[in-house]
PDB file of C-alpha atoms in Angstrom:
ATOM      1  CA  MET A   1     -10.996 -29.409   3.018  1.00 71.00           C
ATOM      2  CA  GLY A   2     -14.685 -29.928   3.397  1.00 79.00           C
ATOM      3  CA  PRO A   3     -17.529 -28.359   5.334  1.00 81.00           C
ATOM      4  CA  GLU A   4     -16.149 -29.837   8.582  1.00 77.00           C
ATOM      5  CA  ALA A   5     -13.116 -27.523   8.253  1.00 74.00           C
ATOM      6  CA  VAL A   6     -15.244 -24.585   9.354  1.00 76.00           C
ATOM      7  CA  ARG A   7     -16.190 -24.751  13.069  1.00 75.00           C
ATOM      8  CA  LEU A   8     -18.714 -22.140  14.112  1.00 79.00           C
ATOM      9  CA  GLY A   9     -19.082 -21.341  17.795  1.00 82.00           C
ATOM     10  CA  SER A  10     -15.540 -22.421  18.572  1.00 86.00           C
ATOM     11  CA  ARG A  11     -12.360 -20.578  19.468  1.00 87.00           C
ATOM     12  CA  VAL A  12      -8.646 -21.478  19.415  1.00 90.00           C
ATOM     13  CA  THR A  13      -7.108 -21.144  22.949  1.00 92.00           C
ATOM     14  CA  GLY A  14      -3.561 -22.146  21.988  1.00 94.00           C
ATOM     15  CA  TYR A  15      -1.448 -24.477  19.984  1.00 96.00           C
ATOM     16  CA  ARG A  16       1.480 -26.858  20.062  1.00 96.00           C
ATOM     17  CA  LYS A  17       4.219 -27.433  17.531  1.00 95.00           C
ATOM     18  CA  ASN A  18       4.701 -31.165  16.918  1.00 96.00           C
ATOM     19  CA  PRO A  19       8.143 -32.733  16.242  1.00 96.00           C
ATOM     20  CA  ASP A  20       7.010 -33.749  12.708  1.00 96.00           C
ATOM     21  CA  GLY A  21       6.503 -30.008  11.808  1.00 95.00           C
ATOM     22  CA  SER A  22       2.728 -30.131  12.112  1.00 95.00           C
ATOM     23  CA  ALA A  23       0.786 -27.933  14.456  1.00 95.00           C
ATOM     24  CA  CYS A  24      -1.997 -28.860  16.943  1.00 95.00           C
ATOM     25  CA  ALA A  25      -4.575 -26.203  17.770  1.00 93.00           C
ATOM     26  CA  PHE A  26      -6.561 -26.432  21.009  1.00 94.00           C
ATOM     27  CA  VAL A  27     -10.106 -25.684  20.092  1.00 92.00           C
ATOM     28  CA  GLU A  28     -12.705 -24.772  22.696  1.00 92.00           C
ATOM     29  CA  GLN A  29     -16.139 -25.700  21.417  1.00 89.00           C
ATOM     30  CA  ALA A  30     -19.456 -23.973  22.196  1.00 86.00           C
ATOM     31  CA  ASP A  31     -20.305 -26.541  24.921  1.00 91.00           C
ATOM     32  CA  GLY A  32     -16.995 -25.838  26.685  1.00 90.00           C
ATOM     33  CA  ALA A  33     -15.229 -29.058  25.644  1.00 93.00           C
ATOM     34  CA  THR A  34     -11.675 -28.741  24.249  1.00 94.00           C
ATOM     35  CA  VAL A  35     -10.580 -30.772  21.207  1.00 93.00           C
ATOM     36  CA  GLU A  36      -7.309 -30.838  19.321  1.00 94.00           C
ATOM     37  CA  ALA A  37      -7.063 -30.152  15.562  1.00 91.00           C
ATOM     38  CA  THR A  38      -3.792 -31.148  13.922  1.00 93.00           C
ATOM     39  CA  GLY A  39      -2.592 -29.986  10.482  1.00 91.00           C
ATOM     40  CA  ARG A  40       0.493 -28.899   8.498  1.00 92.00           C
ATOM     41  CA  LEU A  41      -0.494 -25.198   8.650  1.00 90.00           C
ATOM     42  CA  LEU A  42      -2.025 -23.110  11.416  1.00 88.00           C
ATOM     43  CA  VAL A  43      -3.611 -19.813  10.340  1.00 85.00           C
ATOM     44  CA  GLY A  44      -4.120 -17.512  13.322  1.00 79.00           C
ATOM     45  CA  ALA A  45      -7.282 -15.745  12.102  1.00 78.00           C
ATOM     46  CA  ASP A  46      -8.794 -15.690  15.601  1.00 75.00           C
ATOM     47  CA  GLY A  47      -9.401 -11.952  15.967  1.00 75.00           C
ATOM     48  CA  ILE A  48      -7.910  -8.891  17.688  1.00 74.00           C
ATOM     49  CA  HIS A  49      -7.433 -10.747  20.942  1.00 80.00           C
ATOM     50  CA  SER A  50      -5.722 -13.640  19.179  1.00 87.00           C
ATOM     51  CA  ALA A  51      -4.549 -16.462  21.430  1.00 90.00           C
ATOM     52  CA  VAL A  52      -2.422 -17.706  18.574  1.00 92.00           C
ATOM     53  CA  ARG A  53      -0.624 -14.295  18.204  1.00 90.00           C
ATOM     54  CA  ALA A  54      -0.185 -14.011  21.954  1.00 91.00           C
ATOM     55  CA  GLN A  55       1.460 -17.390  22.167  1.00 93.00           C
ATOM     56  CA  MET A  56       3.688 -16.774  19.078  1.00 91.00           C
ATOM     57  CA  HIS A  57       4.760 -13.335  20.325  1.00 92.00           C
ATOM     58  CA  PRO A  58       4.562 -13.392  24.115  1.00 92.00           C
ATOM     59  CA  ALA A  59       6.544 -10.156  24.506  1.00 94.00           C
ATOM     60  CA  GLN A  60       4.178  -8.217  22.271  1.00 90.00           C
ATOM     61  CA  PRO A  61       1.589  -6.199  24.221  1.00 87.00           C
ATOM     62  CA  PRO A  62      -2.105  -6.721  23.501  1.00 79.00           C
ATOM     63  CA  ILE A  63      -3.515  -4.937  20.509  1.00 78.00           C
ATOM     64  CA  HIS A  64      -5.077  -1.529  21.425  1.00 77.00           C
ATOM     65  CA  TRP A  65      -8.452  -0.850  19.894  1.00 77.00           C
ATOM     66  CA  GLY A  66      -8.279   2.307  17.779  1.00 82.00           C
ATOM     67  CA  GLY A  67     -11.946   3.223  18.151  1.00 85.00           C
ATOM     68  CA  ALA A  68     -13.235   2.223  14.742  1.00 87.00           C
ATOM     69  CA  VAL A  69     -16.634   0.478  14.698  1.00 87.00           C
ATOM     70  CA  MET A  70     -17.844  -0.863  11.379  1.00 89.00           C
ATOM     71  CA  TRP A  71     -21.179  -2.220  10.295  1.00 89.00           C
ATOM     72  CA  ARG A  72     -21.057  -4.322   7.121  1.00 89.00           C
ATOM     73  CA  GLY A  73     -23.635  -5.759   4.919  1.00 88.00           C
ATOM     74  CA  THR A  74     -25.047  -6.251   1.397  1.00 88.00           C
ATOM     75  CA  SER A  75     -28.107  -4.814  -0.300  1.00 86.00           C
ATOM     76  CA  TRP A  76     -29.685  -5.100  -3.718  1.00 88.00           C
ATOM     77  CA  ALA A  77     -29.477  -1.709  -5.452  1.00 87.00           C
ATOM     78  CA  LYS A  78     -28.798  -0.033  -8.739  1.00 86.00           C
ATOM     79  CA  PRO A  79     -24.992   0.501  -9.167  1.00 86.00           C
ATOM     80  CA  ILE A  80     -23.874   4.109  -9.660  1.00 82.00           C
ATOM     81  CA  ARG A  81     -21.394   5.759 -11.985  1.00 82.00           C
ATOM     82  CA  SER A  82     -19.636   3.168 -14.143  1.00 86.00           C
ATOM     83  CA  GLY A  83     -21.601   0.276 -12.679  1.00 84.00           C
ATOM     84  CA  SER A  84     -18.489  -1.039 -10.968  1.00 87.00           C
ATOM     85  CA  SER A  85     -17.410   2.048  -9.038  1.00 89.00           C
ATOM     86  CA  PHE A  86     -15.986   1.942  -5.575  1.00 91.00           C
ATOM     87  CA  VAL A  87     -17.382   4.890  -3.574  1.00 89.00           C
ATOM     88  CA  GLY A  88     -15.864   6.112  -0.296  1.00 90.00           C
ATOM     89  CA  LEU A  89     -17.505   9.082   1.478  1.00 90.00           C
ATOM     90  CA  GLY A  90     -16.640  10.867   4.697  1.00 91.00           C
ATOM     91  CA  THR A  91     -13.563  11.216   6.902  1.00 91.00           C
ATOM     92  CA  HIS A  92     -11.638   9.056   9.374  1.00 86.00           C
ATOM     93  CA  ARG A  93     -14.268   9.883  12.019  1.00 90.00           C
ATOM     94  CA  GLN A  94     -17.280   8.863   9.989  1.00 92.00           C
ATOM     95  CA  ARG A  95     -17.437   7.241   6.620  1.00 93.00           C
ATOM     96  CA  MET A  96     -19.458   5.053   4.225  1.00 91.00           C
ATOM     97  CA  VAL A  97     -17.935   2.773   1.580  1.00 92.00           C
ATOM     98  CA  PHE A  98     -19.909   0.886  -1.007  1.00 91.00           C
ATOM     99  CA  TYR A  99     -19.383  -0.960  -4.296  1.00 93.00           C
ATOM    100  CA  PRO A 100     -21.067  -3.676  -6.381  1.00 93.00           C
ATOM    101  CA  ILE A 101     -20.008  -7.261  -5.938  1.00 94.00           C
ATOM    102  CA  SER A 102     -22.202  -8.712  -8.745  1.00 94.00           C
ATOM    103  CA  HIS A 103     -23.108  -7.863 -12.265  1.00 94.00           C
ATOM    104  CA  PRO A 104     -26.493  -6.130 -12.642  1.00 93.00           C
ATOM    105  CA  ASP A 105     -29.440  -8.466 -13.023  1.00 94.00           C
ATOM    106  CA  PRO A 106     -30.581  -8.102 -16.652  1.00 95.00           C
ATOM    107  CA  LYS A 107     -34.237  -7.975 -15.672  1.00 96.00           C
ATOM    108  CA  THR A 108     -34.070  -5.550 -12.722  1.00 92.00           C
ATOM    109  CA  GLY A 109     -30.745  -3.700 -13.230  1.00 91.00           C
ATOM    110  CA  LEU A 110     -29.922  -4.327  -9.543  1.00 91.00           C
ATOM    111  CA  SER A 111     -26.562  -5.487  -8.344  1.00 92.00           C
ATOM    112  CA  MET A 112     -25.534  -6.869  -4.898  1.00 91.00           C
ATOM    113  CA  ILE A 113     -23.888  -3.879  -3.222  1.00 90.00           C
ATOM    114  CA  ASN A 114     -21.360  -4.473  -0.435  1.00 91.00           C
ATOM    115  CA  TRP A 115     -21.306  -1.672   2.080  1.00 90.00           C
ATOM    116  CA  ILE A 116     -19.442  -0.582   5.179  1.00 91.00           C
ATOM    117  CA  ALA A 117     -20.604   2.102   7.576  1.00 90.00           C
ATOM    118  CA  GLU A 118     -17.872   3.237   9.937  1.00 92.00           C
ATOM    119  CA  VAL A 119     -17.531   5.634  12.864  1.00 91.00           C
ATOM    120  CA  THR A 120     -14.609   6.321  15.144  1.00 91.00           C
ATOM    121  CA  MET A 121     -15.588   6.458  18.761  1.00 85.00           C
ATOM    122  CA  ASP A 122     -13.800   7.456  21.986  1.00 81.00           C
ATOM    123  CA  ASN A 123     -11.451   4.559  22.687  1.00 74.00           C
ATOM    124  CA  THR A 124     -10.127   5.604  26.020  1.00 74.00           C
ATOM    125  CA  GLU A 125     -11.848   2.686  27.777  1.00 67.00           C
ATOM    126  CA  GLY A 126     -11.508   0.172  24.937  1.00 62.00           C
ATOM    127  CA  TRP A 127     -14.293  -1.832  23.338  1.00 63.00           C
ATOM    128  CA  LYS A 128     -16.758  -2.835  26.111  1.00 67.00           C
ATOM    129  CA  GLN A 129     -19.113  -5.089  24.054  1.00 67.00           C
ATOM    130  CA  SER A 130     -18.366  -8.718  23.585  1.00 62.00           C
ATOM    131  CA  GLY A 131     -17.897  -9.833  20.045  1.00 63.00           C
ATOM    132  CA  TRP A 132     -17.602  -7.979  16.784  1.00 63.00           C
ATOM    133  CA  PHE A 133     -19.635 -10.463  14.779  1.00 68.00           C
ATOM    134  CA  ARG A 134     -23.173  -9.756  15.924  1.00 74.00           C
ATOM    135  CA  GLN A 135     -26.054  -9.146  13.480  1.00 81.00           C
ATOM    136  CA  VAL A 136     -27.708  -5.804  14.169  1.00 83.00           C
ATOM    137  CA  GLY A 137     -30.533  -3.848  12.756  1.00 83.00           C
ATOM    138  CA  ILE A 138     -30.090  -0.712  10.527  1.00 82.00           C
ATOM    139  CA  GLY A 139     -31.496   1.353  13.377  1.00 83.00           C
ATOM    140  CA  ASP A 140     -28.452   0.450  15.547  1.00 84.00           C
ATOM    141  CA  PHE A 141     -26.203   2.626  13.381  1.00 85.00           C
ATOM    142  CA  ALA A 142     -28.085   4.699  10.835  1.00 84.00           C
ATOM    143  CA  HIS A 143     -28.384   7.505  13.402  1.00 87.00           C
ATOM    144  CA  HIS A 144     -24.662   8.152  12.966  1.00 88.00           C
ATOM    145  CA  PHE A 145     -25.408   9.230   9.406  1.00 85.00           C
ATOM    146  CA  GLU A 146     -28.718  11.042   9.918  1.00 82.00           C
ATOM    147  CA  ASN A 147     -27.351  14.448   8.883  1.00 84.00           C
ATOM    148  CA  TRP A 148     -25.904  13.143   5.642  1.00 83.00           C
ATOM    149  CA  ILE A 149     -27.668  14.129   2.391  1.00 77.00           C
ATOM    150  CA  TRP A 150     -27.748  11.492  -0.289  1.00 70.00           C
ATOM    151  CA  THR A 151     -28.109  12.833  -3.828  1.00 62.00           C
ATOM    152  CA  GLY A 152     -28.371  10.601  -6.871  1.00 53.00           C
ATOM    153  CA  SER A 153     -27.800   7.530  -4.748  1.00 50.00           C
ATOM    154  CA  MET A 154     -29.363   5.755  -1.868  1.00 56.00           C
ATOM    155  CA  PHE A 155     -28.314   4.919   1.671  1.00 60.00           C
ATOM    156  CA  PRO A 156     -26.546   1.621   0.870  1.00 60.00           C
ATOM    157  CA  PRO A 157     -27.867  -0.409   3.880  1.00 61.00           C
ATOM    158  CA  CYS A 158     -31.431   0.393   2.737  1.00 57.00           C
ATOM    159  CA  SER A 159     -32.083  -0.424  -0.877  1.00 48.00           C
ATOM    160  CA  SER A 160     -35.587   1.053  -0.423  1.00 44.00           C
ATOM    161  CA  ARG A 161     -34.108   4.607   0.166  1.00 41.00           C
ATOM    162  CA  PRO A 162     -35.275   7.092  -2.392  1.00 35.00           C
ATOM    163  CA  THR A 163     -32.802   8.167  -5.093  1.00 39.00           C
ATOM    164  CA  ALA A 164     -33.802  11.901  -4.882  1.00 35.00           C
ATOM    165  CA  PRO A 165     -31.909  14.012  -2.357  1.00 35.00           C
ATOM    166  CA  SER A 166     -32.847  12.743   1.110  1.00 35.00           C
ATOM    167  CA  ARG A 167     -31.772  12.693   4.669  1.00 38.00           C
ATOM    168  CA  ILE A 168     -31.364   9.440   6.530  1.00 40.00           C
ATOM    169  CA  ARG A 169     -34.057   9.063   9.066  1.00 36.00           C
TER     170      ARG A 169
END
C-alpha cells in the first residue's frame, strides 16, 4: 500500500463480491464521481452510518446514537504521576481522559499528551450535525468543563493552563 491507498473526501456507497473472491468497493469522490476499487479485503471502517455494514446485514436496524460527543486532540504538556499514567476523570455524563503518547523531551520535559473530552447529551432526536470529523476550537467544548477544578495538572486541551488549582474559563 502507498499514499494512494488513503482517499480523503471520499465515501464508500456499497460493494460487490467478485467471483474470484475479491471485493469491489463503490467509492464516491468529493466531486461526485463514483469509481470502483477492487481488492482481496474490504474493511468497512466507514462510520456509524456504514453503507458496508448496511449492505452486509440488511436486516439489522440502523445504529442508534447513544448521546456521547467527544472532542479529541493532542497537546504538549508535562506528564503527571509516573510519566506514563492514563488518567480518566468524571462520569458517564461528563469525562476527561488523557495520557502521554511520547517520551518527555529531554530539554523541556514535555510529552505529547493525547486527550479526550466527552459529554453525554440528550439523544432523543439523534445527532443533528453532519460529520464527526470536524476541527473545532477549544471554546466549542471547554464550557462543558468550566466548573471543574484542576489541581496539580492542567486542562489537557490547553497546555498553557496553570498547574496551580484553577477553574476552566
